[in-house]
Amino acid sequence: MLYVQNREMVVPGQLIAEDGYRVHEGAFREGKFVYASVVGLADLREREVRVIPLQGCYVPKRGDVVVGIVVDSHYSGWILDLASPYAGNLFVSDLLRRKVDLVREDISQYLSMGDVVVANVKDVDERMRVQLEASEPGMGKVEGGKMVELSPMKIPRVVGRKGSMLNTLERIGECKLKVGQNGRIMIWGRNQQMINAVVEALLMIEREAHISGLTDRVRQMLEKIKSKGGK
Amino acid sequence: MEKPEKLIIDGKRLDGRAPEEMRPLKIEAGVLKRADGSAYVELGENKVLAAVYGPREMHPRHLQRPDTAVLRCRYNMAPFSVEERKRPGPDRRSVEISKVTRQALEPVLFLELYPRSVIDIFIEVLQADAGTRTAGITAAAVALADAGIPMRDLVSSVAVGKIDDMIVLDLTKEEDQWGTTDMPVAIVPRKKLVSLLQMDGNLTEEEFKRALDLAFRGCEQIYQAQRQALKEKYAIKPEGE
């Protein structure tokens, strides 16, 4: 039995469902009752309950792509700030994809403080120590581009259903985006005006993430700016 | 102000309220831009601001707990919040209130989700008129929810007391000063658990039961206002349309 409607706003402790529902993030079970644990929109799908949070911090999860900033280095790697309560650790060998002889090679040539790195979360242990790797193509140190920081809870909206929002942004904005699950987004493009337009669009997504019809509004806004730029 | 002869005249209190009536309550969520979560509460003449930061990395490192987050709480009264200037900084009273506030809120938080981190709560009393610790807890619970921190429930809090041999809800400064008893209570509304209960003065067993029952009824009103405040912050309003 359900006590709220799909997409209804819930607050912590609010009763959502009773009996036989599977519980995902943003909700918890007590006995046979399911309650919300965060402020958000109840997302109900056949016998599954989750709450889409509207606010919150990023917690690293294995497999996430993140955009980190180098804040410290150690003997065999670097510490990356992930815009999260937990910093990430990146070993040289996980950056270069080969064995590195630390005695012969000076690793400071690869990354220094303040560098931006796109990486993959390789592992997170129970004490939330985060292991990163930057081995896939398109990962590693970032050259050029613009970085935007949004609330990490709004990232699913930036990507959209099956990447629809991301496609719209890249196609109309004529730029390339790299979306980190930790809320940081890298933008590369030739046309400065369109880059700025995409930044505006991203900020709009953050503000209006919980309102439906967002992809269309973003498309309209970008096309308007684009047509003005063409004149 | 001189001590009035009577605190209740013809069943009405000094400010015209009925014994079981609360002062006007206003709650607003998300008032501070740079905080992760915040709330502002006005309860009569009380004006209280709460800000939540975190979960974030714990410094100093030796205070980290490897298996859970740590909750830190600071209750502070502004020097201008009371009639006679209050000397700024923590004192015996505010250290105690910080501690009981933390303990009132801890049971509703899923702290084990964020090991090694810290959640900071700052409660600033801008204007005080008795019952600031309860207003602080009410504000802090909304601020925590506004920060997106997973919670089992909100926490609602109100004071009850005895003046002129009568059990009343939500005492003002005069009633606190000249009354016999002041009893702040914080409640986890859904499961009807008491997470803070202090008492200054004395009550008979019968009076205590009535007072606690009144506190529960007061907290229910506050709980509804808290939920309303959280829902209002995200009410759908697309811009430019």
mmCIF file of N, CA and C in Angstrom, chain A residues 8-15 28 30 35-39 54-57 59 84-87 126-130 204 207-208 210-211 217, chain B residues 36 55-57 66 110 113-117 145-154 190-191 223 227 230-231 233-239 241:
data_model
loop_
_atom_site.group_PDB
_atom_site.id
_atom_site.type_symbol
_atom_site.label_atom_id
_atom_site.label_comp_id
_atom_site.label_asym_id
_atom_site.label_seq_id
_atom_site.Cartn_x
_atom_site.Cartn_y
_atom_site.Cartn_z
ATOM 1 N N GLU A 8 5.801 12.904 -5.624
ATOM 2 C CA GLU A 8 5.360 13.815 -4.571
ATOM 3 C C GLU A 8 6.541 14.153 -3.671
ATOM 4 N N MET A 9 6.548 15.389 -3.191
ATOM 5 C CA MET A 9 7.625 15.802 -2.287
ATOM 6 C C MET A 9 7.453 15.160 -0.913
ATOM 7 N N VAL A 10 8.531 14.572 -0.403
ATOM 8 C CA VAL A 10 8.483 13.968 0.930
ATOM 9 C C VAL A 10 9.570 14.588 1.805
ATOM 10 N N VAL A 11 9.381 14.487 3.108
ATOM 11 C CA VAL A 11 10.374 14.977 4.064
ATOM 12 C C VAL A 11 10.811 13.817 4.945
ATOM 13 N N PRO A 12 11.973 13.940 5.620
ATOM 14 C CA PRO A 12 12.460 12.816 6.427
ATOM 15 C C PRO A 12 11.409 12.330 7.425
ATOM 16 N N GLY A 13 11.238 11.029 7.497
ATOM 17 C CA GLY A 13 10.310 10.439 8.449
ATOM 18 C C GLY A 13 8.917 10.271 7.904
ATOM 19 N N GLN A 14 8.678 10.731 6.685
ATOM 20 C CA GLN A 14 7.329 10.617 6.120
ATOM 21 C C GLN A 14 7.076 9.194 5.629
ATOM 22 N N LEU A 15 5.904 8.685 5.947
ATOM 23 C CA LEU A 15 5.534 7.331 5.545
ATOM 24 C C LEU A 15 5.277 7.295 4.037
ATOM 25 N N PHE A 28 14.122 4.265 4.050
ATOM 26 C CA PHE A 28 14.536 3.174 4.927
ATOM 27 C C PHE A 28 13.311 2.420 5.415
ATOM 28 N N GLU A 30 11.274 0.218 8.406
ATOM 29 C CA GLU A 30 11.141 -0.080 9.832
ATOM 30 C C GLU A 30 9.951 -1.005 9.960
ATOM 31 N N TYR A 35 9.849 4.517 5.061
ATOM 32 C CA TYR A 35 9.821 5.961 5.294
ATOM 33 C C TYR A 35 10.896 6.648 4.465
ATOM 34 N N ALA A 36 10.693 7.938 4.192
ATOM 35 C CA ALA A 36 11.728 8.734 3.517
ATOM 36 C C ALA A 36 12.801 9.106 4.533
ATOM 37 N N SER A 37 14.043 9.192 4.084
ATOM 38 C CA SER A 37 15.092 9.655 4.997
ATOM 39 C C SER A 37 15.645 11.016 4.592
ATOM 40 N N VAL A 38 15.285 11.495 3.406
ATOM 41 C CA VAL A 38 15.764 12.812 2.971
ATOM 42 C C VAL A 38 14.606 13.607 2.360
ATOM 43 N N VAL A 39 14.828 14.909 2.203
ATOM 44 C CA VAL A 39 13.870 15.732 1.481
ATOM 45 C C VAL A 39 14.030 15.433 0.001
ATOM 46 N N LEU A 54 17.081 16.181 -3.098
ATOM 47 C CA LEU A 54 17.214 17.516 -3.690
ATOM 48 C C LEU A 54 18.471 18.201 -3.205
ATOM 49 N N GLN A 55 19.159 17.586 -2.266
ATOM 50 C CA GLN A 55 20.275 18.246 -1.604
ATOM 51 C C GLN A 55 21.159 17.144 -1.027
ATOM 52 N N GLY A 56 22.414 17.424 -0.848
ATOM 53 C CA GLY A 56 23.256 16.425 -0.213
ATOM 54 C C GLY A 56 24.655 16.418 -0.778
ATOM 55 N N CYS A 57 25.549 15.667 -0.137
ATOM 56 C CA CYS A 57 26.938 15.657 -0.570
ATOM 57 C C CYS A 57 27.230 14.395 -1.372
ATOM 58 N N VAL A 59 29.053 11.002 -2.124
ATOM 59 C CA VAL A 59 29.765 9.914 -1.456
ATOM 60 C C VAL A 59 30.307 8.994 -2.542
ATOM 61 N N SER A 84 33.820 16.242 -1.786
ATOM 62 C CA SER A 84 33.131 15.221 -1.006
ATOM 63 C C SER A 84 33.801 15.183 0.370
ATOM 64 N N PRO A 85 33.179 14.554 1.375
ATOM 65 C CA PRO A 85 33.887 14.447 2.656
ATOM 66 C C PRO A 85 35.135 13.570 2.552
ATOM 67 N N TYR A 86 35.249 12.822 1.460
ATOM 68 C CA TYR A 86 36.353 11.873 1.345
ATOM 69 C C TYR A 86 37.251 12.209 0.169
ATOM 70 N N ALA A 87 38.565 12.248 0.424
ATOM 71 C CA ALA A 87 39.531 12.524 -0.639
ATOM 72 C C ALA A 87 39.857 11.217 -1.353
ATOM 73 N N GLU A 126 35.393 0.044 3.561
ATOM 74 C CA GLU A 126 34.359 0.351 4.559
ATOM 75 C C GLU A 126 34.719 1.586 5.389
ATOM 76 N N ARG A 127 35.986 1.984 5.377
ATOM 77 C CA ARG A 127 36.365 3.216 6.069
ATOM 78 C C ARG A 127 36.349 4.399 5.119
ATOM 79 N N MET A 128 35.766 4.199 3.952
ATOM 80 C CA MET A 128 35.616 5.235 2.940
ATOM 81 C C MET A 128 36.963 5.766 2.458
ATOM 82 N N ARG A 129 37.942 4.890 2.356
ATOM 83 C CA ARG A 129 39.188 5.276 1.695
ATOM 84 C C ARG A 129 39.005 5.000 0.212
ATOM 85 N N VAL A 130 39.260 6.002 -0.596
ATOM 86 C CA VAL A 130 38.886 5.934 -2.011
ATOM 87 C C VAL A 130 40.119 5.697 -2.874
ATOM 88 N N MET A 204 21.084 26.583 -14.767
ATOM 89 C CA MET A 204 19.627 26.513 -14.826
ATOM 90 C C MET A 204 19.147 25.116 -14.443
ATOM 91 N N ARG A 207 19.179 24.822 -10.744
ATOM 92 C CA ARG A 207 18.086 25.537 -10.076
ATOM 93 C C ARG A 207 16.753 24.847 -10.258
ATOM 94 N N GLU A 208 16.522 24.272 -11.452
ATOM 95 C CA GLU A 208 15.182 23.785 -11.782
ATOM 96 C C GLU A 208 15.132 22.268 -11.942
ATOM 97 N N HIS A 210 14.147 19.877 -10.238
ATOM 98 C CA HIS A 210 12.986 19.120 -9.793
ATOM 99 C C HIS A 210 11.717 19.492 -10.554
ATOM 100 N N ILE A 211 11.844 20.302 -11.609
ATOM 101 C CA ILE A 211 10.668 20.719 -12.370
ATOM 102 C C ILE A 211 10.693 20.014 -13.723
ATOM 103 N N ARG A 217 13.189 23.187 -21.994
ATOM 104 C CA ARG A 217 13.529 24.560 -21.619
ATOM 105 C C ARG A 217 14.992 24.847 -21.893
ATOM 106 N N ASP B 36 25.425 24.371 3.995
ATOM 107 C CA ASP B 36 24.840 23.228 3.285
ATOM 108 C C ASP B 36 23.345 23.124 3.579
ATOM 109 N N PRO B 55 27.957 16.405 5.656
ATOM 110 C CA PRO B 55 29.167 15.810 6.231
ATOM 111 C C PRO B 55 30.421 16.276 5.511
ATOM 112 N N ARG B 56 31.442 16.610 6.281
ATOM 113 C CA ARG B 56 32.703 17.048 5.689
ATOM 114 C C ARG B 56 33.846 16.401 6.439
ATOM 115 N N GLU B 57 35.042 16.590 5.894
ATOM 116 C CA GLU B 57 36.208 15.956 6.488
ATOM 117 C C GLU B 57 36.390 16.456 7.917
ATOM 118 N N PRO B 66 36.311 5.973 13.031
ATOM 119 C CA PRO B 66 36.466 5.206 11.796
ATOM 120 C C PRO B 66 35.174 4.590 11.265
ATOM 121 N N PHE B 110 21.330 9.183 10.495
ATOM 122 C CA PHE B 110 22.033 7.974 10.067
ATOM 123 C C PHE B 110 23.530 8.289 10.005
ATOM 124 N N LEU B 113 26.364 6.275 8.006
ATOM 125 C CA LEU B 113 26.539 6.325 6.556
ATOM 126 C C LEU B 113 27.780 7.118 6.156
ATOM 127 N N TYR B 114 28.287 7.924 7.060
ATOM 128 C CA TYR B 114 29.403 8.798 6.706
ATOM 129 C C TYR B 114 30.590 8.632 7.656
ATOM 130 N N PRO B 115 31.261 7.463 7.630
ATOM 131 C CA PRO B 115 32.379 7.273 8.541
ATOM 132 C C PRO B 115 33.471 8.319 8.353
ATOM 133 N N ARG B 116 34.185 8.620 9.410
ATOM 134 C CA ARG B 116 35.344 9.523 9.413
ATOM 135 C C ARG B 116 34.987 10.980 9.136
ATOM 136 N N SER B 117 33.709 11.302 9.030
ATOM 137 C CA SER B 117 33.386 12.697 8.711
ATOM 138 C C SER B 117 32.722 13.376 9.913
ATOM 139 N N ALA B 145 17.690 18.539 7.680
ATOM 140 C CA ALA B 145 16.930 17.994 6.548
ATOM 141 C C ALA B 145 17.221 18.799 5.291
ATOM 142 N N ASP B 146 17.351 20.109 5.445
ATOM 143 C CA ASP B 146 17.633 20.986 4.304
ATOM 144 C C ASP B 146 19.015 20.691 3.715
ATOM 145 N N ALA B 147 19.926 20.220 4.557
ATOM 146 C CA ALA B 147 21.277 19.885 4.073
ATOM 147 C C ALA B 147 21.291 18.540 3.352
ATOM 148 N N GLY B 148 20.168 17.843 3.337
ATOM 149 C CA GLY B 148 20.098 16.557 2.648
ATOM 150 C C GLY B 148 20.721 15.424 3.434
ATOM 151 N N ILE B 149 20.830 15.589 4.734
ATOM 152 C CA ILE B 149 21.413 14.544 5.568
ATOM 153 C C ILE B 149 20.328 13.524 5.912
ATOM 154 N N PRO B 150 20.590 12.234 5.661
ATOM 155 C CA PRO B 150 19.545 11.229 5.918
ATOM 156 C C PRO B 150 19.137 11.175 7.390
ATOM 157 N N MET B 151 17.831 11.232 7.613
ATOM 158 C CA MET B 151 17.301 11.238 8.982
ATOM 159 C C MET B 151 16.137 10.262 9.092
ATOM 160 N N ARG B 152 15.996 9.691 10.288
ATOM 161 C CA ARG B 152 14.854 8.813 10.535
ATOM 162 C C ARG B 152 13.579 9.624 10.686
ATOM 163 N N ASP B 153 13.721 10.835 11.189
ATOM 164 C CA ASP B 153 12.570 11.700 11.429
ATOM 165 C C ASP B 153 13.084 13.093 11.756
ATOM 166 N N LEU B 154 12.202 14.056 11.833
ATOM 167 C CA LEU B 154 12.600 15.372 12.323
ATOM 168 C C LEU B 154 12.559 15.342 13.848
ATOM 169 N N ARG B 190 7.275 10.933 15.010
ATOM 170 C CA ARG B 190 6.673 9.749 14.421
ATOM 171 C C ARG B 190 6.559 8.614 15.434
ATOM 172 N N LYS B 191 7.629 8.388 16.179
ATOM 173 C CA LYS B 191 7.592 7.281 17.141
ATOM 174 C C LYS B 191 7.264 7.749 18.545
ATOM 175 N N TYR B 223 5.890 20.238 14.508
ATOM 176 C CA TYR B 223 6.262 19.259 13.479
ATOM 177 C C TYR B 223 5.602 19.582 12.142
ATOM 178 N N ARG B 227 7.558 20.522 8.592
ATOM 179 C CA ARG B 227 7.346 19.839 7.310
ATOM 180 C C ARG B 227 6.928 20.837 6.244
ATOM 181 N N LEU B 230 9.875 22.860 4.960
ATOM 182 C CA LEU B 230 10.746 22.115 4.036
ATOM 183 C C LEU B 230 10.090 21.980 2.668
ATOM 184 N N LYS B 231 8.781 21.720 2.680
ATOM 185 C CA LYS B 231 8.100 21.545 1.397
ATOM 186 C C LYS B 231 8.018 22.856 0.641
ATOM 187 N N LYS B 233 10.123 25.303 0.591
ATOM 188 C CA LYS B 233 11.386 25.743 -0.013
ATOM 189 C C LYS B 233 11.507 25.232 -1.441
ATOM 190 N N TYR B 234 10.984 24.043 -1.689
ATOM 191 C CA TYR B 234 11.127 23.453 -3.017
ATOM 192 C C TYR B 234 9.844 23.484 -3.821
ATOM 193 N N ALA B 235 8.897 24.311 -3.372
ATOM 194 C CA ALA B 235 7.642 24.405 -4.121
ATOM 195 C C ALA B 235 7.951 24.760 -5.569
ATOM 196 N N ILE B 236 7.197 24.170 -6.471
ATOM 197 C CA ILE B 236 7.514 24.326 -7.894
ATOM 198 C C ILE B 236 7.227 25.735 -8.374
ATOM 199 N N LYS B 237 8.263 26.426 -8.770
ATOM 200 C CA LYS B 237 8.083 27.756 -9.377
ATOM 201 C C LYS B 237 9.137 27.965 -10.465
ATOM 202 N N PRO B 238 8.827 27.547 -11.695
ATOM 203 C CA PRO B 238 9.781 27.770 -12.783
ATOM 204 C C PRO B 238 9.932 29.248 -13.058
ATOM 205 N N GLU B 239 11.127 29.655 -13.422
ATOM 206 C CA GLU B 239 11.338 31.092 -13.579
ATOM 207 C C GLU B 239 11.021 31.548 -15.001
ATOM 208 N N GLU B 241 8.316 32.208 -16.464
ATOM 209 C CA GLU B 241 7.130 31.685 -17.146
ATOM 210 C C GLU B 241 5.879 32.078 -16.389
#
